[in-house]
C-alpha cells in the first residue's frame, strides 16, 4: 500500500506530462506516481514510461473510465488526483494530502475559483459555467464546496473504494462531489493556484457538450439521491397545471350547471392523477433510498475494517 498515490489520467498530454511528473516527484518524493494513458495518439505514454513512474493503459475512452480503474487497482492511504495538463502547481499537493492523512478528511477539493482561475482561464464560458454548476450542486445538496469541477483533489481510501463511478467522461468530478455530500463524507476546501494551459496544449473539454452532460448528471443524480423532493416538485407543477385548467371549468359548472369544456376537464383530471402518481413514486423511492443508505453505512463499516487491517499488515511487514 502506497502512502500517497499521485493519480494522473492522461489523453494526449505529451507537451506537459514530463513537467507534471518532475514537479510531483520534487514536491512529494514519498509519493508513488501513476500515469494512466487513455488511448493517446501522441507520445504521452512513451514519455511517462521513460520517466520511471508507473504507467498503465486504459482502453475505455473517457476520464470517468480511467478514474474507475485507478480506484479499483491502486491501494494507498491517500489518493491525489491531478490532471496531466500542468495547470495545477505541485506546490499545493502536500497541503491537500495533509488534510486526508492528518486531519481526517475524505475528499479535499483544490479550490481554484478563490485564487487565480478567473484571471488565468482563457476559455470562453468556463468561468460562468463553473459558478453555475457550483451553485446548483451546493443548493440541491446543501453543500459548501467552493470548486465543483476542479481536477485537483485528495481522497481517502474509504472514499475511493466506496465511490461507485458511473460516469464515463468529465462528469466524474460532479459525481464525486454529489457522492461525498449525500453520504456525509468529511469534505475540505484548500485554495490552490491555477495556471492556464501552455500555448499549443489543447483542452479536451468541450464547453457546450461536456457542460450539458454535467448539468444532465446533476439533475439525474438529484433524482436518484433526492427522489422525494424531485418527484414532489413534479407533482406540484402538475397540480398547478391541473388547477389552472380545471378551476375555470368548475366555476362555469357552478354558474350554468353544464360542463361545456369536457376535454379540458378530462385533461385536468389526468394531470391531477399524474401528480398523485409522481408523489407516490417519490415516497416509495425515498423509502428505498433510505434502505440503500443504511446498507451503504454497514458496508462502509466493513470496508473501514478491511482498510485498517491492510494498514496494520503493511506496518508489520
PDB file of C-alpha atoms in Angstrom:
ATOM      1  CA  UNK A   1       0.000   0.000   0.000  1.00  0.00           C
ATOM      2  CA  UNK A   2       1.360   3.404  -1.006  1.00  0.00           C
ATOM      3  CA  UNK A   3       1.444   6.265   1.468  1.00  0.00           C
ATOM      4  CA  UNK A   4       0.432   8.714  -1.259  1.00  0.00           C
ATOM      5  CA  UNK A   5      -0.625   7.696  -4.753  1.00  0.00           C
ATOM      6  CA  UNK A   6      -0.482  10.503  -7.309  1.00  0.00           C
ATOM      7  CA  UNK A   7      -3.051   9.645  -9.981  1.00  0.00           C
ATOM      8  CA  UNK A   8      -2.609  11.309 -13.368  1.00  0.00           C
ATOM      9  CA  UNK A   9      -5.168  10.388 -16.057  1.00  0.00           C
ATOM     10  CA  UNK A  10      -3.864  11.435 -19.467  1.00  0.00           C
ATOM     11  CA  UNK A  11      -5.041  11.827 -23.017  1.00  0.00           C
ATOM     12  CA  UNK A  12      -2.640  13.473 -25.495  1.00  0.00           C
ATOM     13  CA  UNK A  13      -0.588  15.376 -22.908  1.00  0.00           C
ATOM     14  CA  UNK A  14       2.862  14.845 -24.439  1.00  0.00           C
ATOM     15  CA  UNK A  15       3.648  18.548 -24.183  1.00  0.00           C
ATOM     16  CA  UNK A  16       3.072  18.755 -20.426  1.00  0.00           C
ATOM     17  CA  UNK A  17       3.283  15.301 -18.827  1.00  0.00           C
ATOM     18  CA  UNK A  18       7.051  15.422 -18.230  1.00  0.00           C
ATOM     19  CA  UNK A  19       6.781  18.703 -16.330  1.00  0.00           C
ATOM     20  CA  UNK A  20       3.897  17.362 -14.230  1.00  0.00           C
ATOM     21  CA  UNK A  21       5.831  14.205 -13.316  1.00  0.00           C
ATOM     22  CA  UNK A  22       9.006  16.135 -12.451  1.00  0.00           C
ATOM     23  CA  UNK A  23       7.130  18.640 -10.281  1.00  0.00           C
ATOM     24  CA  UNK A  24       5.328  15.991  -8.247  1.00  0.00           C
ATOM     25  CA  UNK A  25       8.479  13.931  -7.830  1.00  0.00           C
ATOM     26  CA  UNK A  26      10.099  17.009  -6.329  1.00  0.00           C
ATOM     27  CA  UNK A  27       7.206  18.055  -4.085  1.00  0.00           C
ATOM     28  CA  UNK A  28       6.129  14.548  -2.989  1.00  0.00           C
ATOM     29  CA  UNK A  29       9.234  12.335  -3.057  1.00  0.00           C
ATOM     30  CA  UNK A  30       7.445   9.789  -0.832  1.00  0.00           C
ATOM     31  CA  UNK A  31       4.546   9.518  -3.288  1.00  0.00           C
ATOM     32  CA  UNK A  32       4.088   6.906  -5.985  1.00  0.00           C
ATOM     33  CA  UNK A  33       3.122   8.402  -9.336  1.00  0.00           C
ATOM     34  CA  UNK A  34       0.686   6.557 -11.586  1.00  0.00           C
ATOM     35  CA  UNK A  35       0.044   7.690 -15.151  1.00  0.00           C
ATOM     36  CA  UNK A  36      -2.910   6.057 -16.890  1.00  0.00           C
ATOM     37  CA  UNK A  37      -2.871   6.705 -20.627  1.00  0.00           C
ATOM     38  CA  UNK A  38      -6.311   6.844 -22.242  1.00  0.00           C
ATOM     39  CA  UNK A  39      -5.628   5.961 -25.892  1.00  0.00           C
ATOM     40  CA  UNK A  40      -3.304   8.902 -26.575  1.00  0.00           C
ATOM     41  CA  UNK A  41      -2.242   9.353 -30.176  1.00  0.00           C
ATOM     42  CA  UNK A  42       0.905  11.307 -29.297  1.00  0.00           C
ATOM     43  CA  UNK A  43       3.972  10.366 -27.195  1.00  0.00           C
ATOM     44  CA  UNK A  44       2.321  10.677 -23.781  1.00  0.00           C
ATOM     45  CA  UNK A  45       2.765   7.004 -22.928  1.00  0.00           C
ATOM     46  CA  UNK A  46       6.397   6.820 -24.058  1.00  0.00           C
ATOM     47  CA  UNK A  47       7.375   9.995 -22.195  1.00  0.00           C
ATOM     48  CA  UNK A  48       5.738   8.835 -18.967  1.00  0.00           C
ATOM     49  CA  UNK A  49       7.286   5.382 -19.293  1.00  0.00           C
ATOM     50  CA  UNK A  50      10.757   6.867 -19.717  1.00  0.00           C
ATOM     51  CA  UNK A  51      10.275   8.967 -16.579  1.00  0.00           C
ATOM     52  CA  UNK A  52      10.391   5.923 -14.322  1.00  0.00           C
ATOM     53  CA  UNK A  53       6.838   6.199 -12.961  1.00  0.00           C
ATOM     54  CA  UNK A  54       4.166   3.519 -13.055  1.00  0.00           C
ATOM     55  CA  UNK A  55       2.345   3.705 -16.377  1.00  0.00           C
ATOM     56  CA  UNK A  56      -0.712   1.780 -17.498  1.00  0.00           C
ATOM     57  CA  UNK A  57      -3.201   1.963 -20.339  1.00  0.00           C
ATOM     58  CA  UNK A  58      -6.968   2.298 -20.126  1.00  0.00           C
ATOM     59  CA  UNK A  59      -8.681   1.350 -23.379  1.00  0.00           C
ATOM     60  CA  UNK A  60     -12.161   2.598 -22.464  1.00  0.00           C
ATOM     61  CA  UNK A  61     -12.288   6.238 -23.524  1.00  0.00           C
ATOM     62  CA  UNK A  62     -13.211   8.899 -21.001  1.00  0.00           C
ATOM     63  CA  UNK A  63     -11.868  10.309 -17.747  1.00  0.00           C
ATOM     64  CA  UNK A  64     -14.541   8.571 -15.711  1.00  0.00           C
ATOM     65  CA  UNK A  65     -13.416   5.197 -17.043  1.00  0.00           C
ATOM     66  CA  UNK A  66      -9.809   5.985 -16.164  1.00  0.00           C
ATOM     67  CA  UNK A  67     -10.641   7.086 -12.617  1.00  0.00           C
ATOM     68  CA  UNK A  68     -12.786   3.979 -12.094  1.00  0.00           C
ATOM     69  CA  UNK A  69      -9.851   1.741 -12.998  1.00  0.00           C
ATOM     70  CA  UNK A  70      -7.431   3.753 -10.858  1.00  0.00           C
ATOM     71  CA  UNK A  71      -9.612   3.483  -7.751  1.00  0.00           C
ATOM     72  CA  UNK A  72     -10.059  -0.223  -8.334  1.00  0.00           C
ATOM     73  CA  UNK A  73      -6.421  -1.144  -8.930  1.00  0.00           C
ATOM     74  CA  UNK A  74      -4.414   1.157  -6.654  1.00  0.00           C
ATOM     75  CA  UNK A  75      -4.062   0.815  -2.880  1.00  0.00           C
ATOM     76  CA  UNK A  76      -2.987   3.897  -0.930  1.00  0.00           C
ATOM     77  CA  UNK A  77      -3.532   5.811   2.303  1.00  0.00           C
ATOM     78  CA  UNK A  78      -4.142   8.970   0.273  1.00  0.00           C
ATOM     79  CA  UNK A  79      -5.104   9.370  -3.367  1.00  0.00           C
ATOM     80  CA  UNK A  80      -4.033  12.629  -5.020  1.00  0.00           C
ATOM     81  CA  UNK A  81      -5.894  13.111  -8.289  1.00  0.00           C
ATOM     82  CA  UNK A  82      -4.473  15.682 -10.711  1.00  0.00           C
ATOM     83  CA  UNK A  83      -4.744  16.407 -14.423  1.00  0.00           C
ATOM     84  CA  UNK A  84      -1.769  15.934 -16.728  1.00  0.00           C
ATOM     85  CA  UNK A  85      -2.095  19.343 -18.396  1.00  0.00           C
ATOM     86  CA  UNK A  86       0.239  21.202 -15.975  1.00  0.00           C
ATOM     87  CA  UNK A  87      -2.452  23.635 -14.858  1.00  0.00           C
ATOM     88  CA  UNK A  88      -2.234  22.679 -11.158  1.00  0.00           C
ATOM     89  CA  UNK A  89       1.058  23.540  -9.408  1.00  0.00           C
ATOM     90  CA  UNK A  90       2.538  20.683  -7.406  1.00  0.00           C
ATOM     91  CA  UNK A  91       3.457  23.055  -4.563  1.00  0.00           C
ATOM     92  CA  UNK A  92      -0.096  22.751  -3.221  1.00  0.00           C
ATOM     93  CA  UNK A  93      -0.078  18.944  -3.178  1.00  0.00           C
ATOM     94  CA  UNK A  94       1.203  18.471   0.360  1.00  0.00           C
ATOM     95  CA  UNK A  95      -1.497  20.757   1.786  1.00  0.00           C
ATOM     96  CA  UNK A  96      -4.206  18.664   0.144  1.00  0.00           C
ATOM     97  CA  UNK A  97      -2.713  15.361   1.290  1.00  0.00           C
ATOM     98  CA  UNK A  98      -2.228  16.635   4.845  1.00  0.00           C
ATOM     99  CA  UNK A  99      -5.988  17.118   5.225  1.00  0.00           C
ATOM    100  CA  UNK A 100      -6.528  13.426   4.424  1.00  0.00           C
ATOM    101  CA  UNK A 101      -3.560  11.921   6.258  1.00  0.00           C
ATOM    102  CA  UNK A 102      -3.615  14.075   9.391  1.00  0.00           C
ATOM    103  CA  UNK A 103      -6.997  15.792   9.672  1.00  0.00           C
ATOM    104  CA  UNK A 104      -9.415  13.013   8.738  1.00  0.00           C
ATOM    105  CA  UNK A 105     -10.822  14.462   5.516  1.00  0.00           C
ATOM    106  CA  UNK A 106     -12.367  12.109   2.953  1.00  0.00           C
ATOM    107  CA  UNK A 107     -12.392  14.490  -0.010  1.00  0.00           C
ATOM    108  CA  UNK A 108     -10.275  17.624  -0.327  1.00  0.00           C
ATOM    109  CA  UNK A 109     -11.005  19.854  -3.297  1.00  0.00           C
ATOM    110  CA  UNK A 110      -8.335  22.097  -4.768  1.00  0.00           C
ATOM    111  CA  UNK A 111     -10.177  25.408  -4.868  1.00  0.00           C
ATOM    112  CA  UNK A 112      -9.080  27.334  -7.979  1.00  0.00           C
ATOM    113  CA  UNK A 113     -12.008  29.741  -8.002  1.00  0.00           C
ATOM    114  CA  UNK A 114     -10.819  31.541  -4.867  1.00  0.00           C
ATOM    115  CA  UNK A 115      -7.359  32.175  -6.300  1.00  0.00           C
ATOM    116  CA  UNK A 116      -6.182  32.642  -9.896  1.00  0.00           C
ATOM    117  CA  UNK A 117      -8.741  30.765 -12.016  1.00  0.00           C
ATOM    118  CA  UNK A 118     -10.785  33.701 -13.254  1.00  0.00           C
ATOM    119  CA  UNK A 119      -7.685  35.635 -14.336  1.00  0.00           C
ATOM    120  CA  UNK A 120      -5.796  32.670 -15.813  1.00  0.00           C
ATOM    121  CA  UNK A 121      -8.568  30.786 -17.608  1.00  0.00           C
ATOM    122  CA  UNK A 122      -8.903  31.960 -21.217  1.00  0.00           C
ATOM    123  CA  UNK A 123     -11.637  29.610 -22.411  1.00  0.00           C
ATOM    124  CA  UNK A 124     -14.985  31.335 -23.026  1.00  0.00           C
ATOM    125  CA  UNK A 125     -17.945  30.475 -20.777  1.00  0.00           C
ATOM    126  CA  UNK A 126     -15.850  28.260 -18.461  1.00  0.00           C
ATOM    127  CA  UNK A 127     -15.828  30.875 -15.711  1.00  0.00           C
ATOM    128  CA  UNK A 128     -19.600  31.342 -15.670  1.00  0.00           C
ATOM    129  CA  UNK A 129     -20.130  27.604 -16.172  1.00  0.00           C
ATOM    130  CA  UNK A 130     -18.102  26.767 -13.073  1.00  0.00           C
ATOM    131  CA  UNK A 131     -20.086  29.247 -10.996  1.00  0.00           C
ATOM    132  CA  UNK A 132     -23.457  27.923 -12.229  1.00  0.00           C
ATOM    133  CA  UNK A 133     -22.545  24.286 -11.540  1.00  0.00           C
ATOM    134  CA  UNK A 134     -21.201  25.181  -8.084  1.00  0.00           C
ATOM    135  CA  UNK A 135     -24.416  26.960  -7.129  1.00  0.00           C
ATOM    136  CA  UNK A 136     -26.627  24.148  -8.473  1.00  0.00           C
ATOM    137  CA  UNK A 137     -24.890  21.366  -6.548  1.00  0.00           C
ATOM    138  CA  UNK A 138     -24.486  23.301  -3.322  1.00  0.00           C
ATOM    139  CA  UNK A 139     -28.156  24.367  -3.490  1.00  0.00           C
ATOM    140  CA  UNK A 140     -29.570  20.925  -4.304  1.00  0.00           C
ATOM    141  CA  UNK A 141     -27.362  19.005  -1.854  1.00  0.00           C
ATOM    142  CA  UNK A 142     -26.794  21.577   0.912  1.00  0.00           C
ATOM    143  CA  UNK A 143     -23.063  21.762   0.282  1.00  0.00           C
ATOM    144  CA  UNK A 144     -20.310  24.328   0.743  1.00  0.00           C
ATOM    145  CA  UNK A 145     -17.872  23.074  -1.898  1.00  0.00           C
ATOM    146  CA  UNK A 146     -16.060  26.047  -3.396  1.00  0.00           C
ATOM    147  CA  UNK A 147     -14.840  24.459  -6.648  1.00  0.00           C
ATOM    148  CA  UNK A 148     -17.034  21.701  -8.033  1.00  0.00           C
ATOM    149  CA  UNK A 149     -15.212  20.949 -11.300  1.00  0.00           C
ATOM    150  CA  UNK A 150     -11.615  21.054 -10.109  1.00  0.00           C
ATOM    151  CA  UNK A 151      -9.415  18.208 -11.294  1.00  0.00           C
ATOM    152  CA  UNK A 152      -7.104  18.592  -8.299  1.00  0.00           C
ATOM    153  CA  UNK A 153      -8.279  16.761  -5.191  1.00  0.00           C
ATOM    154  CA  UNK A 154      -7.092  14.433  -2.441  1.00  0.00           C
ATOM    155  CA  UNK A 155      -9.199  11.443  -1.402  1.00  0.00           C
ATOM    156  CA  UNK A 156      -9.191   8.998   1.463  1.00  0.00           C
ATOM    157  CA  UNK A 157      -9.112   5.242   0.729  1.00  0.00           C
ATOM    158  CA  UNK A 158     -12.557   4.920   2.302  1.00  0.00           C
ATOM    159  CA  UNK A 159     -13.939   7.397  -0.234  1.00  0.00           C
ATOM    160  CA  UNK A 160     -12.072   5.984  -3.231  1.00  0.00           C
ATOM    161  CA  UNK A 161     -13.065   2.389  -2.544  1.00  0.00           C
ATOM    162  CA  UNK A 162     -16.715   3.204  -1.822  1.00  0.00           C
ATOM    163  CA  UNK A 163     -17.188   5.544  -4.770  1.00  0.00           C
ATOM    164  CA  UNK A 164     -19.482   3.936  -7.385  1.00  0.00           C
ATOM    165  CA  UNK A 165     -18.113   5.556 -10.542  1.00  0.00           C
ATOM    166  CA  UNK A 166     -20.878   5.515 -13.155  1.00  0.00           C
ATOM    167  CA  UNK A 167     -19.758   8.404 -15.352  1.00  0.00           C
ATOM    168  CA  UNK A 168     -17.612   7.751 -18.397  1.00  0.00           C
ATOM    169  CA  UNK A 169     -16.298  11.266 -19.046  1.00  0.00           C
ATOM    170  CA  UNK A 170     -15.737  14.634 -17.409  1.00  0.00           C
ATOM    171  CA  UNK A 171     -18.891  14.279 -15.324  1.00  0.00           C
ATOM    172  CA  UNK A 172     -16.780  12.293 -12.842  1.00  0.00           C
ATOM    173  CA  UNK A 173     -15.980  15.407 -10.762  1.00  0.00           C
ATOM    174  CA  UNK A 174     -19.686  16.204 -10.407  1.00  0.00           C
ATOM    175  CA  UNK A 175     -20.396  12.615  -9.418  1.00  0.00           C
ATOM    176  CA  UNK A 176     -17.673  12.612  -6.753  1.00  0.00           C
ATOM    177  CA  UNK A 177     -18.963  15.822  -5.190  1.00  0.00           C
ATOM    178  CA  UNK A 178     -22.563  14.615  -5.005  1.00  0.00           C
ATOM    179  CA  UNK A 179     -21.478  11.243  -3.616  1.00  0.00           C
ATOM    180  CA  UNK A 180     -19.438  12.972  -0.900  1.00  0.00           C
ATOM    181  CA  UNK A 181     -22.286  15.325   0.028  1.00  0.00           C
ATOM    182  CA  UNK A 182     -25.006  12.694   0.005  1.00  0.00           C
ATOM    183  CA  UNK A 183     -23.015  10.134   2.016  1.00  0.00           C
ATOM    184  CA  UNK A 184     -21.894  12.717   4.597  1.00  0.00           C
ATOM    185  CA  UNK A 185     -18.166  12.327   3.993  1.00  0.00           C
ATOM    186  CA  UNK A 186     -15.796  14.850   5.534  1.00  0.00           C
ATOM    187  CA  UNK A 187     -15.125  17.495   2.864  1.00  0.00           C
ATOM    188  CA  UNK A 188     -12.439  20.165   2.995  1.00  0.00           C
ATOM    189  CA  UNK A 189     -11.583  23.003   0.597  1.00  0.00           C
ATOM    190  CA  UNK A 190      -7.948  24.009   0.098  1.00  0.00           C
ATOM    191  CA  UNK A 191      -7.106  27.040  -2.003  1.00  0.00           C
ATOM    192  CA  UNK A 192      -4.716  26.208  -4.855  1.00  0.00           C
ATOM    193  CA  UNK A 193      -3.153  28.211  -7.636  1.00  0.00           C
ATOM    194  CA  UNK A 194      -4.201  27.685 -11.228  1.00  0.00           C
ATOM    195  CA  UNK A 195      -2.417  28.465 -14.459  1.00  0.00           C
ATOM    196  CA  UNK A 196      -3.789  28.222 -17.962  1.00  0.00           C
ATOM    197  CA  UNK A 197      -2.556  25.558 -20.341  1.00  0.00           C
ATOM    198  CA  UNK A 198       0.720  26.377 -22.110  1.00  0.00           C
ATOM    199  CA  UNK A 199       0.447  27.536 -25.692  1.00  0.00           C
ATOM    200  CA  UNK A 200      -0.080  24.623 -28.048  1.00  0.00           C
ATOM    201  CA  UNK A 201      -1.733  22.411 -25.436  1.00  0.00           C
ATOM    202  CA  UNK A 202      -5.431  21.974 -26.224  1.00  0.00           C
ATOM    203  CA  UNK A 203      -8.179  21.277 -23.713  1.00  0.00           C
ATOM    204  CA  UNK A 204     -10.120  18.023 -24.169  1.00  0.00           C
ATOM    205  CA  UNK A 205     -13.170  19.597 -22.523  1.00  0.00           C
ATOM    206  CA  UNK A 206     -15.867  20.797 -24.902  1.00  0.00           C
ATOM    207  CA  UNK A 207     -17.579  23.784 -23.324  1.00  0.00           C
ATOM    208  CA  UNK A 208     -21.067  23.113 -24.691  1.00  0.00           C
ATOM    209  CA  UNK A 209     -21.392  19.326 -24.938  1.00  0.00           C
ATOM    210  CA  UNK A 210     -19.490  18.488 -21.749  1.00  0.00           C
ATOM    211  CA  UNK A 211     -21.194  21.342 -19.923  1.00  0.00           C
ATOM    212  CA  UNK A 212     -24.604  19.967 -20.880  1.00  0.00           C
ATOM    213  CA  UNK A 213     -23.526  16.499 -19.725  1.00  0.00           C
ATOM    214  CA  UNK A 214     -22.530  17.922 -16.354  1.00  0.00           C
ATOM    215  CA  UNK A 215     -25.896  19.680 -15.973  1.00  0.00           C
ATOM    216  CA  UNK A 216     -27.695  16.495 -17.022  1.00  0.00           C
ATOM    217  CA  UNK A 217     -25.680  14.492 -14.481  1.00  0.00           C
ATOM    218  CA  UNK A 218     -26.632  16.921 -11.705  1.00  0.00           C
ATOM    219  CA  UNK A 219     -30.353  16.506 -12.365  1.00  0.00           C
ATOM    220  CA  UNK A 220     -30.082  12.731 -12.811  1.00  0.00           C
ATOM    221  CA  UNK A 221     -28.247  12.346  -9.511  1.00  0.00           C
ATOM    222  CA  UNK A 222     -30.659  14.772  -7.853  1.00  0.00           C
ATOM    223  CA  UNK A 223     -33.469  12.417  -8.896  1.00  0.00           C
ATOM    224  CA  UNK A 224     -31.542   9.377  -7.623  1.00  0.00           C
ATOM    225  CA  UNK A 225     -30.349  10.862  -4.333  1.00  0.00           C
ATOM    226  CA  UNK A 226     -33.343  13.119  -3.505  1.00  0.00           C
ATOM    227  CA  UNK A 227     -36.312  11.262  -5.041  1.00  0.00           C
ATOM    228  CA  UNK A 228     -38.983  12.602  -2.673  1.00  0.00           C
ATOM    229  CA  UNK A 229     -38.061  16.227  -3.329  1.00  0.00           C
ATOM    230  CA  UNK A 230     -37.641  15.636  -7.074  1.00  0.00           C
ATOM    231  CA  UNK A 231     -40.995  13.940  -7.580  1.00  0.00           C
ATOM    232  CA  UNK A 232     -42.729  16.309  -5.154  1.00  0.00           C
ATOM    233  CA  UNK A 233     -41.646  19.225  -7.349  1.00  0.00           C
ATOM    234  CA  UNK A 234     -43.001  17.435 -10.420  1.00  0.00           C
ATOM    235  CA  UNK A 235     -46.222  16.667  -8.582  1.00  0.00           C
ATOM    236  CA  UNK A 236     -46.527  20.309  -7.565  1.00  0.00           C
ATOM    237  CA  UNK A 237     -46.083  21.527 -11.144  1.00  0.00           C
ATOM    238  CA  UNK A 238     -48.667  19.060 -12.451  1.00  0.00           C
ATOM    239  CA  UNK A 239     -51.077  20.071  -9.695  1.00  0.00           C
ATOM    240  CA  UNK A 240     -50.737  23.743 -10.610  1.00  0.00           C
ATOM    241  CA  UNK A 241     -51.451  22.948 -14.278  1.00  0.00           C
ATOM    242  CA  UNK A 242     -54.451  20.832 -13.277  1.00  0.00           C
ATOM    243  CA  UNK A 243     -55.842  23.674 -11.169  1.00  0.00           C
ATOM    244  CA  UNK A 244     -55.280  26.266 -13.905  1.00  0.00           C
ATOM    245  CA  UNK A 245     -57.205  24.126 -16.380  1.00  0.00           C
ATOM    246  CA  UNK A 246     -59.822  22.737 -14.021  1.00  0.00           C
ATOM    247  CA  UNK A 247     -60.916  25.716 -11.907  1.00  0.00           C
ATOM    248  CA  UNK A 248     -62.495  27.755 -14.785  1.00  0.00           C
ATOM    249  CA  UNK A 249     -64.454  24.676 -15.883  1.00  0.00           C
ATOM    250  CA  UNK A 250     -65.659  24.108 -12.326  1.00  0.00           C
ATOM    251  CA  UNK A 251     -66.700  27.751 -11.917  1.00  0.00           C
ATOM    252  CA  UNK A 252     -68.669  27.571 -15.172  1.00  0.00           C
ATOM    253  CA  UNK A 253     -70.402  24.443 -13.890  1.00  0.00           C
ATOM    254  CA  UNK A 254     -71.426  26.229 -10.681  1.00  0.00           C
ATOM    255  CA  UNK A 255     -72.923  29.080 -12.718  1.00  0.00           C
ATOM    256  CA  UNK A 256     -74.634  27.146 -15.508  1.00  0.00           C
ATOM    257  CA  UNK A 257     -74.887  23.586 -14.272  1.00  0.00           C
ATOM    258  CA  UNK A 258     -73.214  22.462 -17.502  1.00  0.00           C
ATOM    259  CA  UNK A 259     -69.723  21.241 -18.392  1.00  0.00           C
ATOM    260  CA  UNK A 260     -69.094  22.875 -21.757  1.00  0.00           C
ATOM    261  CA  UNK A 261     -65.349  22.082 -21.977  1.00  0.00           C
ATOM    262  CA  UNK A 262     -65.235  18.362 -21.326  1.00  0.00           C
ATOM    263  CA  UNK A 263     -61.781  17.782 -22.930  1.00  0.00           C
ATOM    264  CA  UNK A 264     -60.273  20.436 -20.651  1.00  0.00           C
ATOM    265  CA  UNK A 265     -61.861  18.805 -17.593  1.00  0.00           C
ATOM    266  CA  UNK A 266     -60.538  15.387 -18.606  1.00  0.00           C
ATOM    267  CA  UNK A 267     -57.051  16.798 -19.174  1.00  0.00           C
ATOM    268  CA  UNK A 268     -57.167  18.445 -15.763  1.00  0.00           C
ATOM    269  CA  UNK A 269     -58.177  15.155 -14.176  1.00  0.00           C
ATOM    270  CA  UNK A 270     -55.359  13.246 -15.830  1.00  0.00           C
ATOM    271  CA  UNK A 271     -52.840  15.915 -14.733  1.00  0.00           C
ATOM    272  CA  UNK A 272     -54.021  15.601 -11.127  1.00  0.00           C
ATOM    273  CA  UNK A 273     -53.789  11.813 -11.370  1.00  0.00           C
ATOM    274  CA  UNK A 274     -50.245  12.124 -12.731  1.00  0.00           C
ATOM    275  CA  UNK A 275     -49.385  14.422  -9.826  1.00  0.00           C
ATOM    276  CA  UNK A 276     -50.603  11.834  -7.311  1.00  0.00           C
ATOM    277  CA  UNK A 277     -48.640   9.091  -9.082  1.00  0.00           C
ATOM    278  CA  UNK A 278     -45.464  11.190  -9.008  1.00  0.00           C
ATOM    279  CA  UNK A 279     -45.930  11.887  -5.306  1.00  0.00           C
ATOM    280  CA  UNK A 280     -46.452   8.185  -4.645  1.00  0.00           C
ATOM    281  CA  UNK A 281     -43.292   7.343  -6.589  1.00  0.00           C
ATOM    282  CA  UNK A 282     -41.402   9.907  -4.534  1.00  0.00           C
ATOM    283  CA  UNK A 283     -42.449   8.317  -1.223  1.00  0.00           C
ATOM    284  CA  UNK A 284     -41.669   4.787  -2.437  1.00  0.00           C
ATOM    285  CA  UNK A 285     -38.254   5.702  -3.846  1.00  0.00           C
ATOM    286  CA  UNK A 286     -37.433   7.737  -0.744  1.00  0.00           C
ATOM    287  CA  UNK A 287     -38.032   4.663   1.405  1.00  0.00           C
ATOM    288  CA  UNK A 288     -35.844   2.560  -0.866  1.00  0.00           C
ATOM    289  CA  UNK A 289     -33.185   5.261  -0.827  1.00  0.00           C
ATOM    290  CA  UNK A 290     -33.106   5.255   2.987  1.00  0.00           C
ATOM    291  CA  UNK A 291     -32.679   1.486   2.995  1.00  0.00           C
ATOM    292  CA  UNK A 292     -29.831   1.819   0.474  1.00  0.00           C
ATOM    293  CA  UNK A 293     -28.162   4.424   2.696  1.00  0.00           C
ATOM    294  CA  UNK A 294     -28.423   2.085   5.690  1.00  0.00           C
ATOM    295  CA  UNK A 295     -26.822  -0.731   3.683  1.00  0.00           C
ATOM    296  CA  UNK A 296     -24.115   1.625   2.465  1.00  0.00           C
ATOM    297  CA  UNK A 297     -23.230   2.629   6.037  1.00  0.00           C
ATOM    298  CA  UNK A 298     -22.943  -1.024   7.045  1.00  0.00           C
ATOM    299  CA  UNK A 299     -20.755  -1.752   4.020  1.00  0.00           C
ATOM    300  CA  UNK A 300     -18.669   1.301   4.866  1.00  0.00           C
ATOM    301  CA  UNK A 301     -18.000  -0.113   8.334  1.00  0.00           C
ATOM    302  CA  UNK A 302     -16.819  -3.394   6.827  1.00  0.00           C
ATOM    303  CA  UNK A 303     -14.670  -1.565   4.297  1.00  0.00           C
ATOM    304  CA  UNK A 304     -13.084   0.524   7.056  1.00  0.00           C
ATOM    305  CA  UNK A 305     -12.178  -2.616   8.979  1.00  0.00           C
ATOM    306  CA  UNK A 306     -10.578  -4.136   5.890  1.00  0.00           C
ATOM    307  CA  UNK A 307      -8.606  -0.950   5.247  1.00  0.00           C
ATOM    308  CA  UNK A 308      -7.442  -0.830   8.868  1.00  0.00           C
ATOM    309  CA  UNK A 309      -6.309  -4.437   8.628  1.00  0.00           C
ATOM    310  CA  UNK A 310      -4.432  -3.718   5.401  1.00  0.00           C
ATOM    311  CA  UNK A 311      -2.631  -0.788   7.028  1.00  0.00           C
ATOM    312  CA  UNK A 312      -1.700  -2.907  10.039  1.00  0.00           C
ATOM    313  CA  UNK A 313      -0.320  -5.670   7.835  1.00  0.00           C
ATOM    314  CA  UNK A 314       1.641  -3.123   5.831  1.00  0.00           C
ATOM    315  CA  UNK A 315       3.091  -1.670   9.043  1.00  0.00           C
ATOM    316  CA  UNK A 316       4.028  -5.090  10.424  1.00  0.00           C
ATOM    317  CA  UNK A 317       5.732  -6.058   7.167  1.00  0.00           C
TER     318      UNK A 317
END
